[in-house]
Amino acid sequence: MPSYTAPIQDMQFILHDVLEASHQETPGYADLDADFTAAIFEEAGKIASGVLAPLNLVGDTEGCTLENGVVRTPTGFKEAFEQVKEGGWTAVDLPEEYGGQNMPYVMYTAVGEISSAANMSFTMYQGLTHGAASAILAHGTQAQKDTYLPKMTSCEWTGTMNLTEPHCGTDLGLMRTKAEPQVDGSYALTGQKIFISSGEHDMAENIIHLVLAKIPGGPEGIKGVSLFIVPKFHVNADGTLGGRNGVSCGAIEHKMGIHGNSTCVMNYDGAKGYLLGDMHKGMRAMFTMMNEARIGVGMQGLAQAEAAYQNAVIYAKDRLQGRAVTGAENADGPADPLIVHPDIRRSLMDQKSFIEGGRAFLLWGSHLIDRSMRSDDAAAEGLISLMTPVIKGFLTDEGYDMTVLAQQVYGGHGYIEEWGMSQYTRDARIAMIYEGANGVQALDLVGRKLAQDSGKHVMAFFDMVKTFCKENADTPGMEPFTEPLKKASKDLQAAGMFFMQNGMKNPNAALAGSYDFMHLFGHVCLGLMWARMAKAALAKLDEGTGDRAFYETKLATGRYYMARRLPATALRLARIETGAETVMSLEASQF
């Protein structure tokens, strides 16, 4: 059975040596000293490795079952959920007034990576609840907050988001679910939603569904969509639970992965719902949840890569196969371990360099969210808006690829279910699809985010990279980082210029290159993160304090990324600059 150990030292390095969290002016960061965060991560790591990871295979093999309208979760999930709730892990960053711990979002993200790497399906139950609670917190009335948030913060009640319908996914303007106004101010919702993660289960006494629907007589398309709170059980005025609402699970989806999470078809038959936010402004309210979810999904891609990599390293060190071409390294044994072979090293270095760079990118993005939310920092808000599709799209695409590489290290055993590696690949695959498929993320990045606020956010990013390279160009040891980063940034700028010059007269020219642009952008972001980590590692080596081997390993891993992975920006640019002609050359009938 695969194992998992929380990467605490790396998280500590990013938080304290790279982001210098406790020295930031962002409210709440002064409390994030190294001892405090280490204690949080150590406890999260204990429950992840001791409780959640052993249930990962259980969830995959047993899955969820639907019995008389009730979904039964896999063996051990319910007991584990009680432990997670008792430890306060469901509300790391939610407000204290509703029972949360009010830590910065960056801590929620780091803890989320630990639990998702140990058991992605399980962690989704609390993750969806967190997103629904965030939407109510941002857009609900005071009465709605008082009614739902205390129970959702503790996960006594869990939450969902209901968007997709059988005939519409990305194009939500086509939805048919309707909400009829009632005399008491509520609405009666009728329709069907599909792909609803955690839609029905046996681990909470109530489930609070956030449902998109159209109020009759409203504007056509997406402008006529509103968001509603629809509880599984009615909530009485005193907070106790009443009778069953008109919402039920019609089926459980049969999926490629995340078997331990109940992905449901939800039927609404005159279910009583309550408007959340403004009428016909449902997408504005839902995007609070969706944007948070997209950061969380990027984290899932990274987490699965981390878990798969850890096990691939163990296998590569233990499995004896062949001899090193430079001479036997295990002379007393019948063969050398896999890890002596250059191609295995290449695979593991691809994984390691992505994971550590991606983790820095993810935590930096979470820090931007803290700055925008806690300090009302408009620049940070604009930057994380730009980065959100990159975090979601790039980290999940690359994260999936890394699980495949980890599986490949096992050879034939990687294809056998008993070894557990295929689960990481199957679970990671959904992250590229839900919360906006990655092709949509790329379109959002190129079609909306680049031009947002007259392009000032992407220009600010370019300036950030340029300034860093200039300030550190003469620092000993930094040239292997600053020079490749400058080159990659120029590729990114050239791609952006191509879109500016060609996008207006031929929109397909820009959109045909959008996916490559998202990956180009992602590589530059990881290049910047590696350059920042290199600077921090060099400074620690100069101080002569800390774990010298860790910092030297960090620098060697970073140099690998800059030399072997970052040059992918040139390929992406070359593809972008071919425009749309070859992409759009065939008629539909020719496919």
XYZ file of C-alpha atoms in Angstrom:
591
model
C 0.000 0.000 0.000
C 1.363 3.466 -0.868
C 2.427 5.728 1.977
C 2.492 9.490 2.455
C 4.554 11.878 4.568
C 3.765 15.592 4.759
C 6.542 17.718 3.146
C 6.844 19.910 6.221
C 10.420 21.090 5.702
C 9.647 22.305 2.197
C 6.495 24.113 3.321
C 8.420 25.763 6.133
C 11.131 26.852 3.704
C 8.611 28.459 1.350
C 6.637 30.182 4.090
C 9.545 31.514 6.099
C 12.612 31.737 3.858
C 10.921 32.623 0.564
C 7.664 34.401 1.467
C 9.005 35.593 4.847
C 5.456 35.216 6.115
C 5.878 36.416 9.693
C 7.494 39.638 8.446
C 4.652 40.544 6.091
C 2.286 43.394 6.935
C -0.751 41.335 5.944
C -3.049 41.018 8.998
C -2.617 37.653 10.684
C 0.831 36.980 9.263
C 2.682 38.244 12.315
C 1.371 35.162 14.138
C 2.881 32.807 11.571
C 6.219 32.221 13.237
C 8.144 29.085 12.319
C 7.354 27.179 15.512
C 3.635 27.822 15.167
C 3.382 26.754 11.516
C 5.594 23.711 12.121
C 3.264 22.568 14.901
C 0.236 22.953 12.610
C 1.883 21.032 9.776
C 3.133 18.276 12.057
C -0.335 17.659 13.464
C -1.889 17.810 9.998
C 0.770 15.373 8.823
C -0.020 12.924 11.630
C -3.705 12.691 10.790
C -2.903 12.584 7.062
C -0.428 9.703 7.257
C -2.061 7.857 10.159
C -5.765 8.232 9.384
C -6.451 9.527 5.882
C -3.782 7.803 3.774
C -4.755 4.274 4.927
C -8.318 5.028 3.799
C -7.276 6.191 0.332
C -7.200 2.684 -1.139
C -10.338 1.750 0.819
C -12.223 4.613 -0.768
C -10.936 3.670 -4.204
C -11.895 -0.011 -3.980
C -15.187 0.290 -2.087
C -16.500 3.528 -3.492
C -19.857 4.940 -2.385
C -23.193 3.143 -2.538
C -26.719 4.508 -2.893
C -29.302 2.786 -0.667
C -32.885 4.039 -0.472
C -31.862 7.575 -1.327
C -28.934 7.628 1.132
C -25.299 7.466 0.042
C -23.071 5.279 2.215
C -19.444 6.365 2.236
C -16.570 3.842 2.328
C -15.587 1.984 5.484
C -13.807 4.251 7.937
C -14.707 7.551 6.283
C -17.338 8.512 8.825
C -15.055 7.858 11.794
C -12.198 9.731 10.122
C -14.497 12.676 9.418
C -15.302 12.868 13.124
C -11.577 13.041 13.932
C -11.038 15.780 11.365
C -13.962 17.777 12.772
C -12.809 17.345 16.359
C -9.351 18.619 15.434
C -10.753 21.801 13.897
C -9.250 21.018 10.491
C -12.426 21.965 8.611
C -12.173 25.663 9.392
C -8.518 26.663 9.522
C -9.110 30.075 7.947
C -12.804 30.742 8.573
C -13.857 33.525 10.988
C -13.683 32.910 14.719
C -17.203 34.295 15.205
C -18.541 31.219 13.388
C -16.193 28.726 15.031
C -13.214 28.965 12.710
C -9.581 29.604 13.590
C -9.166 32.704 11.388
C -5.692 31.737 10.158
C -4.543 33.154 6.823
C -5.666 31.411 3.646
C -2.077 30.370 2.938
C -2.281 28.040 5.950
C -5.564 26.581 4.715
C -3.915 25.869 1.359
C -0.854 24.199 2.888
C -2.952 22.041 5.208
C -5.247 21.255 2.289
C -2.334 19.956 0.251
C -1.372 17.617 3.086
C -4.859 16.140 3.447
C -5.522 15.983 -0.312
C -2.253 14.177 -0.962
C -3.195 11.621 1.682
C -6.784 11.185 0.498
C -8.199 13.441 -2.193
C -11.709 11.934 -2.246
C -12.135 12.290 1.504
C -10.840 15.863 1.628
C -13.362 16.967 -0.977
C -16.244 16.656 1.523
C -14.823 19.406 3.704
C -13.358 21.311 0.747
C -16.736 21.781 -0.935
C -18.192 22.827 2.404
C -15.499 25.465 2.815
C -16.272 26.895 -0.611
C -20.017 27.024 0.058
C -19.383 28.677 3.423
C -17.144 31.262 1.753
C -19.918 32.133 -0.707
C -22.461 32.569 2.103
C -19.934 34.612 4.074
C -19.366 36.933 1.113
C -22.919 37.277 -0.194
C -25.358 36.104 2.474
C -27.560 38.180 4.728
C -26.661 38.314 8.399
C -29.514 35.920 9.132
C -28.201 33.459 6.539
C -24.709 33.655 7.980
C -25.984 33.093 11.506
C -28.143 30.179 10.387
C -25.675 28.235 8.275
C -22.071 29.204 8.975
C -21.572 27.867 12.518
C -22.689 24.383 11.488
C -20.836 24.499 8.160
C -17.660 25.734 9.788
C -17.659 22.677 12.032
C -18.838 20.436 9.144
C -21.762 19.257 11.217
C -23.481 20.400 8.039
C -21.598 20.085 4.756
C -22.036 22.032 1.532
C -22.050 21.653 -2.237
C -22.130 23.703 -5.420
C -24.726 22.815 -8.070
C -24.009 24.219 -11.521
C -23.922 21.579 -14.243
C -26.991 20.092 -15.890
C -27.204 17.175 -18.351
C -27.379 19.512 -21.346
C -25.066 22.296 -20.159
C -21.717 22.471 -18.458
C -19.543 25.450 -19.340
C -22.431 27.295 -21.027
C -24.514 27.818 -17.901
C -26.801 30.237 -19.689
C -28.532 27.161 -21.137
C -29.636 25.839 -17.737
C -33.261 24.840 -17.228
C -33.533 24.578 -13.455
C -36.149 27.125 -12.434
C -36.913 28.891 -9.166
C -40.523 29.966 -8.673
C -41.097 32.800 -6.159
C -43.247 31.876 -3.133
C -45.435 34.091 -0.972
C -43.120 33.642 2.041
C -40.141 35.046 0.132
C -38.591 31.672 -0.589
C -38.382 29.949 -3.977
C -39.446 26.507 -5.210
C -36.630 24.954 -7.246
C -37.285 22.323 -9.888
C -34.677 20.709 -12.130
C -31.759 18.317 -12.245
C -28.055 18.858 -11.590
C -25.260 16.404 -12.392
C -21.638 15.893 -11.308
C -22.383 17.195 -7.814
C -19.426 16.328 -5.596
C -20.427 15.350 -2.036
C -24.066 15.790 -3.080
C -25.383 13.130 -0.705
C -23.606 11.166 2.028
C -23.916 9.836 5.567
C -21.251 11.906 7.345
C -23.251 15.053 8.206
C -26.707 15.677 9.620
C -27.539 18.224 6.921
C -26.191 19.231 3.487
C -26.469 22.820 2.305
C -26.683 22.950 -1.474
C -25.863 26.144 -3.351
C -27.877 25.881 -6.558
C -27.907 27.993 -9.702
C -31.358 28.431 -11.207
C -33.416 30.874 -13.260
C -36.296 32.912 -11.902
C -39.069 33.025 -14.564
C -39.280 36.358 -16.332
C -35.627 37.209 -15.836
C -33.089 38.078 -18.539
C -32.103 35.430 -21.074
C -28.865 33.471 -20.803
C -26.333 33.803 -18.049
C -27.668 37.217 -17.022
C -30.855 35.559 -15.754
C -29.154 33.120 -13.374
C -29.574 33.428 -9.594
C -28.014 31.491 -6.707
C -30.008 29.787 -3.962
C -29.378 28.103 -0.625
C -31.249 24.792 -0.627
C -30.823 22.693 2.546
C -31.328 18.925 2.479
C -33.380 19.265 5.677
C -35.352 22.394 6.457
C -33.858 24.513 9.237
C -36.302 25.734 11.875
C -36.194 29.232 13.338
C -34.400 27.946 16.446
C -31.708 26.226 14.348
C -33.033 22.710 14.769
C -33.719 20.522 11.766
C -37.163 20.045 10.346
C -38.500 17.761 7.616
C -36.841 16.666 4.405
C -36.682 19.217 1.599
C -37.612 18.344 -1.978
C -34.070 17.461 -3.010
C -32.802 13.917 -3.529
C -29.933 11.946 -5.019
C -31.099 10.122 -8.135
C -27.856 8.272 -8.856
C -24.136 8.133 -8.167
C -21.896 8.771 -11.148
C -19.598 5.868 -12.112
C -16.232 7.555 -12.454
C -12.648 6.928 -13.494
C -11.360 8.036 -10.098
C -12.173 9.789 -6.800
C -14.379 6.797 -6.000
C -14.483 7.672 -2.312
C -16.333 10.906 -3.025
C -20.030 10.747 -3.823
C -20.504 12.447 -7.178
C -24.270 12.651 -7.511
C -27.162 13.342 -9.826
C -29.328 15.698 -7.757
C -33.056 16.071 -8.388
C -34.925 19.179 -7.224
C -38.693 18.743 -7.036
C -40.157 21.974 -5.745
C -37.352 22.199 -3.184
C -37.535 25.249 -0.938
C -34.586 27.568 -1.544
C -33.488 31.018 -0.424
C -31.911 33.640 -2.646
C -28.203 34.140 -1.946
C -27.001 37.548 -3.056
C -28.838 39.638 -5.629
C -31.493 38.378 -8.007
C -30.084 37.522 -11.465
C -26.531 37.948 -10.116
C -25.975 34.297 -9.292
C -22.734 33.936 -11.205
C -21.184 36.801 -9.259
C -21.944 34.987 -6.008
C -21.021 31.556 -7.337
C -17.673 32.825 -8.593
C -16.649 33.444 -4.992
C -16.883 29.690 -4.582
C -15.568 28.816 -8.041
C -12.438 30.945 -7.838
C -11.592 29.470 -4.449
C -12.321 26.028 -5.871
C -10.008 26.625 -8.835
C -7.115 27.387 -6.508
C -8.079 24.277 -4.548
C -8.164 22.129 -7.682
C -4.703 23.358 -8.658
C -3.662 22.234 -5.195
C -5.204 18.814 -5.843
C -3.119 18.339 -8.982
C 0.017 19.232 -7.069
C -0.946 17.017 -4.113
C -1.470 13.919 -6.244
C 1.881 14.506 -7.924
C 3.557 14.778 -4.500
C 2.034 11.563 -3.174
C 2.847 9.638 -6.350
C 6.412 10.999 -6.392
C 7.080 9.992 -2.802
C 6.185 6.401 -3.575
C 8.091 6.372 -6.864
C 11.248 7.449 -5.006
C 10.826 4.622 -2.481
C 10.346 2.109 -5.276
C 13.275 3.430 -7.318
C 15.595 3.058 -4.333
C 14.400 -0.452 -3.458
C 13.770 -2.152 -6.799
C 16.858 -3.896 -8.192
C 17.051 -3.843 -11.990
C 20.172 -3.899 -14.180
C 23.542 -2.336 -13.565
C 24.680 1.271 -13.693
C 26.447 1.919 -16.991
C 29.402 3.374 -15.093
C 29.869 0.226 -13.013
C 28.028 -1.689 -10.320
C 26.903 0.422 -7.378
C 25.418 -2.483 -5.435
C 28.300 -4.901 -5.877
C 27.066 -7.323 -3.232
C 23.629 -7.629 -4.782
C 22.376 -9.210 -7.995
C 21.580 -5.807 -9.548
C 21.602 -2.088 -8.848
C 18.524 -0.138 -7.712
C 16.514 1.633 -10.387
C 17.596 5.043 -9.150
C 21.120 4.608 -10.595
C 19.776 4.813 -14.155
C 19.815 8.265 -15.847
C 16.331 7.968 -17.328
C 14.839 7.160 -13.925
C 16.714 10.155 -12.519
C 15.300 12.323 -15.317
C 11.785 11.208 -14.462
C 12.224 11.789 -10.737
C 13.858 15.175 -11.305
C 10.999 16.230 -13.581
C 8.607 15.337 -10.780
C 10.602 16.840 -7.925
C 11.348 20.113 -9.703
C 7.713 20.576 -10.728
C 6.315 19.734 -7.303
C 8.593 22.048 -5.341
C 8.208 24.891 -7.841
C 4.454 24.321 -8.032
C 4.138 24.356 -4.243
C 5.904 27.719 -4.073
C 3.616 29.039 -6.841
C 0.507 27.791 -5.037
C 1.489 29.251 -1.661
C 2.515 32.542 -3.271
C -0.913 32.666 -4.942
C -2.573 31.978 -1.595
C -0.523 34.789 -0.094
C -1.898 37.099 -2.800
C -5.422 36.069 -1.762
C -4.604 36.966 1.831
C -3.273 40.356 0.748
C -6.358 41.081 -1.333
C -8.844 39.882 1.312
C -7.161 40.940 4.542
C -5.464 44.150 3.377
C -7.828 45.205 0.585
C -4.802 45.201 -1.743
C -6.124 45.921 -5.254
C -2.825 45.046 -6.926
C -2.770 41.644 -5.232
C -6.400 41.069 -6.183
C -5.650 41.841 -9.827
C -2.577 39.612 -9.838
C -4.311 36.569 -8.324
C -7.209 37.046 -10.743
C -4.645 36.792 -13.553
C -2.927 33.801 -11.955
C -6.021 31.761 -11.068
C -6.458 30.076 -14.485
C -2.702 29.405 -14.579
C -2.709 27.846 -11.115
C -5.715 25.706 -11.975
C -4.786 24.754 -15.531
C -1.011 24.418 -15.390
C -0.742 22.714 -12.010
C -3.398 20.134 -12.869
C -2.068 19.363 -16.350
C 1.477 19.018 -15.076
C 0.369 17.302 -11.873
C -1.391 14.611 -13.888
C 1.657 14.150 -16.105
C 3.816 13.705 -13.019
C 1.558 10.959 -11.661
C 2.008 9.172 -14.983
C 5.786 9.513 -14.671
C 5.642 8.161 -11.121
C 3.531 5.247 -12.295
C 6.053 4.568 -15.073
C 8.881 4.208 -12.553
C 7.106 1.072 -11.326
C 7.074 -0.481 -14.779
C 4.446 -3.213 -15.021
C 3.678 -2.959 -11.313
C 2.499 0.598 -11.891
C -0.300 -0.808 -14.046
C -1.403 -3.281 -11.380
C -4.053 -1.952 -9.024
C -2.616 -3.616 -5.916
C 0.409 -1.301 -6.009
C -1.835 1.761 -5.769
C -0.075 3.989 -8.294
C -2.872 4.018 -10.841
C -5.178 5.595 -8.272
C -3.061 8.752 -8.191
C -3.281 8.991 -11.969
C -7.013 8.297 -12.050
C -7.757 10.701 -9.210
C -5.583 13.446 -10.692
C -7.357 13.214 -14.053
C -10.554 14.874 -12.843
C -8.664 17.972 -11.712
C -8.035 18.854 -15.369
C -11.785 18.786 -16.027
C -13.910 20.085 -13.174
C -14.236 23.682 -11.952
C -13.808 24.771 -15.554
C -11.985 22.421 -17.934
C -8.424 23.479 -18.609
C -9.198 24.549 -22.156
C -11.713 26.987 -20.667
C -9.079 28.186 -18.192
C -6.793 28.949 -21.123
C -9.558 30.843 -22.922
C -10.291 32.806 -19.753
C -6.614 33.684 -19.396
C -6.161 34.914 -22.969
C -9.666 36.180 -23.677
C -10.318 38.008 -20.398
C -7.502 38.127 -17.887
C -4.702 39.484 -20.079
C -6.720 42.558 -21.019
C -8.253 43.034 -17.574
C -7.836 46.612 -16.303
C -6.135 47.541 -19.584
C -3.524 44.831 -19.121
C -1.942 46.401 -16.051
C -1.781 43.136 -14.094
C 0.171 41.200 -16.693
C 2.435 44.218 -17.131
C 2.969 44.261 -13.377
C 3.993 40.606 -13.548
C 6.482 41.305 -16.342
C 7.901 44.157 -14.299
C 8.157 41.893 -11.248
C 10.222 39.374 -13.201
C 12.386 42.053 -14.807
C 13.085 43.743 -11.491
C 13.990 40.474 -9.782
C 16.401 39.488 -12.542
C 18.031 42.922 -12.564
C 18.445 43.089 -8.790
C 19.943 39.606 -8.576
C 21.941 39.435 -11.796
C 25.285 39.888 -10.021
C 24.529 37.768 -6.977
C 26.949 34.817 -6.878
C 25.172 31.598 -7.762
C 22.100 33.274 -9.277
C 23.094 33.349 -12.953
C 21.727 29.821 -13.651
C 18.381 31.183 -12.504
C 18.182 34.783 -13.680
C 19.401 34.212 -17.240
C 16.924 31.402 -18.114
C 14.152 33.350 -16.394
C 14.841 36.451 -18.489
C 14.744 34.392 -21.668
C 11.518 32.643 -20.699
C 9.892 35.949 -19.751
C 10.773 37.355 -23.178
C 9.022 34.346 -24.750
C 5.943 35.129 -22.673
C 6.002 38.791 -23.669
C 6.449 37.852 -27.336
C 3.405 35.594 -27.116
C 1.380 38.380 -25.539
C 2.495 40.746 -28.316
C 1.425 38.213 -30.940
C -2.073 38.149 -29.436
C -2.230 41.951 -29.374
C -1.186 42.223 -33.010
C -3.374 39.443 -34.349
C -6.203 38.845 -31.885
C -8.510 41.681 -32.923
C -8.440 40.992 -36.647
C -8.422 37.218 -36.224
C -9.631 36.079 -32.775
C -8.953 32.451 -33.675
C -5.254 33.282 -33.924
C -5.233 34.112 -30.226
C -7.569 31.363 -29.062
C -5.718 28.673 -31.028
C -2.649 29.507 -28.973
C -4.367 29.960 -25.641
C -3.547 26.517 -24.243
C 0.117 26.888 -25.135
C 0.078 30.345 -23.580
C -1.309 29.002 -20.305
C 1.552 26.512 -20.137
C 4.105 29.094 -21.192
C 2.855 31.361 -18.420
C 2.954 28.495 -15.935
C 6.564 27.696 -16.720
C 7.565 31.334 -16.279
C 5.770 31.448 -12.940
C 7.605 28.333 -11.760
C 10.839 29.810 -13.104
C 10.250 32.891 -10.969
C 9.478 30.723 -7.955
C 12.652 28.710 -8.460
C 14.698 31.888 -8.766
C 13.229 33.160 -5.508
C 13.860 29.841 -3.800
C 17.437 29.826 -5.066
C 18.004 33.285 -3.628
C 16.654 32.159 -0.261
C 18.684 28.944 -0.273
C 21.900 30.797 -1.141
C 21.261 33.257 1.675
C 20.796 30.425 4.166
C 24.017 28.781 3.012
C 25.839 32.084 3.449
C 24.459 32.359 6.980
C 25.721 28.887 7.765
C 22.506 28.045 9.634
C 19.898 25.384 9.035
C 20.087 22.160 7.043
C 22.903 22.655 4.561
C 22.071 19.490 2.626
C 18.478 20.680 2.176
C 19.549 24.013 0.673
C 22.130 22.407 -1.608
C 19.506 19.927 -2.794
C 17.098 22.799 -3.382
C 19.624 24.614 -5.571
C 20.457 21.497 -7.579
C 16.762 20.804 -8.157
C 16.176 24.388 -9.218
C 19.070 24.332 -11.658
C 17.517 21.237 -13.214
C 14.199 23.020 -13.721
C 15.816 26.069 -15.249
C 17.991 23.996 -17.594
C 15.662 21.148 -18.534
C 12.073 22.285 -18.019
C 11.940 26.052 -18.497
C 13.136 25.935 -22.145
C 9.677 24.565 -22.970
C 8.629 28.223 -23.272
C 10.386 28.437 -26.651
C 8.357 25.506 -27.990
C 5.128 27.008 -26.703
C 5.926 30.355 -28.330
C 6.712 28.693 -31.657
C 3.324 26.999 -31.598
C 1.508 30.205 -30.698
C 3.146 32.128 -33.525
C 1.837 29.690 -36.151
C -1.585 31.235 -35.524
C -4.853 29.515 -36.355
C -4.395 28.527 -39.997
C -3.329 24.925 -39.428
C -5.636 24.510 -36.452
C -8.741 25.608 -38.360
C -7.788 24.238 -41.802
C -10.211 21.287 -41.913
C -13.940 21.465 -42.432
C -16.014 19.725 -39.747
C -16.874 16.977 -42.234
C -13.171 16.184 -42.687
C -12.634 15.014 -39.117
